[in-house]
CSV table of C-alpha atoms in Angstrom, one decimal:
chain,number,residue,atom,x,y,z
A,1,MET,CA,92.8,111.0,89.5
A,2,SER,CA,96.5,111.1,89.3
A,3,ARG,CA,99.2,109.1,91.0
A,4,ILE,CA,101.8,111.5,92.4
A,5,PHE,CA,105.2,111.0,94.1
A,6,ILE,CA,106.2,113.9,96.4
A,7,THR,CA,109.8,114.2,97.7
A,8,GLY,CA,110.4,115.8,101.0
A,9,SER,CA,106.8,115.4,102.0
A,10,THR,CA,107.3,115.2,105.8
A,11,ASP,CA,107.1,118.9,106.4
A,12,GLY,CA,106.6,122.3,104.8
A,13,LEU,CA,105.4,122.7,101.2
A,14,GLY,CA,105.8,119.0,100.4
A,15,LEU,CA,103.5,118.0,103.3
A,16,ALA,CA,101.0,120.7,102.5
A,17,ALA,CA,100.9,119.5,98.8
A,18,ALA,CA,100.5,115.9,99.9
A,19,ARG,CA,97.6,116.7,102.2
A,20,THR,CA,95.9,118.8,99.6
A,21,LEU,CA,96.3,116.3,96.8
A,22,ILE,CA,95.1,113.4,99.1
A,23,SER,CA,92.0,115.4,100.1
A,24,GLU,CA,91.3,116.0,96.4
A,25,GLY,CA,91.3,112.2,95.8
A,26,HIS,CA,94.7,111.8,94.2
A,27,GLU,CA,96.9,108.8,95.0
A,28,VAL,CA,100.0,110.2,96.7
A,29,VAL,CA,103.3,108.5,97.5
A,30,LEU,CA,105.1,110.2,100.3
A,31,HIS,CA,108.9,110.5,100.7
A,32,ALA,CA,110.8,110.7,104.0
A,33,ARG,CA,114.5,111.1,104.5
A,34,SER,CA,114.5,108.8,107.5
A,35,ARG,CA,112.2,106.5,109.6
A,36,GLU,CA,112.1,109.1,112.3
A,37,ARG,CA,110.8,111.7,109.8
A,38,ALA,CA,108.3,109.2,108.4
A,39,ALA,CA,106.9,108.6,111.9
A,40,ALA,CA,106.2,112.3,112.2
A,41,VAL,CA,103.6,112.1,109.4
A,42,SER,CA,101.9,108.8,110.3
A,43,GLU,CA,98.4,110.4,110.0
A,44,THR,CA,99.1,111.6,106.5
A,45,SER,CA,100.9,108.4,105.5
A,46,ALA,CA,97.9,106.4,106.6
A,47,ALA,CA,95.9,108.1,103.8
A,48,ALA,CA,98.6,107.9,101.2
A,49,LEU,CA,99.2,105.2,98.6
A,50,GLY,CA,102.6,104.6,100.0
A,51,LEU,CA,105.7,105.9,101.8
A,52,VAL,CA,109.3,105.6,100.6
A,53,ILE,CA,112.3,106.2,102.8
A,54,GLY,CA,115.8,107.4,101.8
A,55,ASP,CA,118.1,110.4,101.8
A,56,LEU,CA,118.2,112.0,98.4
A,57,ALA,CA,121.7,113.3,99.2
A,58,SER,CA,123.0,109.7,98.9
A,59,THR,CA,123.5,108.0,95.5
A,60,GLU,CA,122.9,104.6,97.1
A,61,ALA,CA,119.7,105.8,98.7
A,62,ASN,CA,118.5,107.3,95.4
A,63,ARG,CA,118.7,103.8,93.9
A,64,SER,CA,116.7,102.5,96.8
A,65,ILE,CA,114.1,105.2,96.5
A,66,ALA,CA,113.7,104.5,92.8
A,67,GLU,CA,113.3,100.8,93.5
A,68,GLN,CA,110.7,101.5,96.2
A,69,VAL,CA,108.7,103.8,93.9
A,70,ASN,CA,108.9,101.4,91.0
A,71,ALA,CA,107.5,98.7,93.2
A,72,ILE,CA,104.4,100.8,93.8
A,73,GLY,CA,103.9,101.4,90.1
A,74,ARG,CA,103.8,104.1,87.4
A,75,MET,CA,103.5,107.7,88.6
A,76,ASP,CA,101.7,110.4,86.6
A,77,ALA,CA,103.8,113.2,88.2
A,78,VAL,CA,106.7,113.9,90.6
A,79,ILE,CA,106.8,117.0,92.8
A,80,HIS,CA,110.4,117.7,94.0
């Protein structure tokens, strides 16, 4: 199965994609803009490979997100 990083995966299509891919056996790394939004998906994040936190609107946070994802390892796909 694939290892997939999904941005904006705390609600809407991102969350639906994450849940579907996890249920199909893929390793999914979730993304939340803030700790508060991350807490809202605790059930899904428990089944995910990882969860990274940072606001994509911020250049500084983008670097942090990249570092967090790189620490997890290679991704096969990114859904943005």
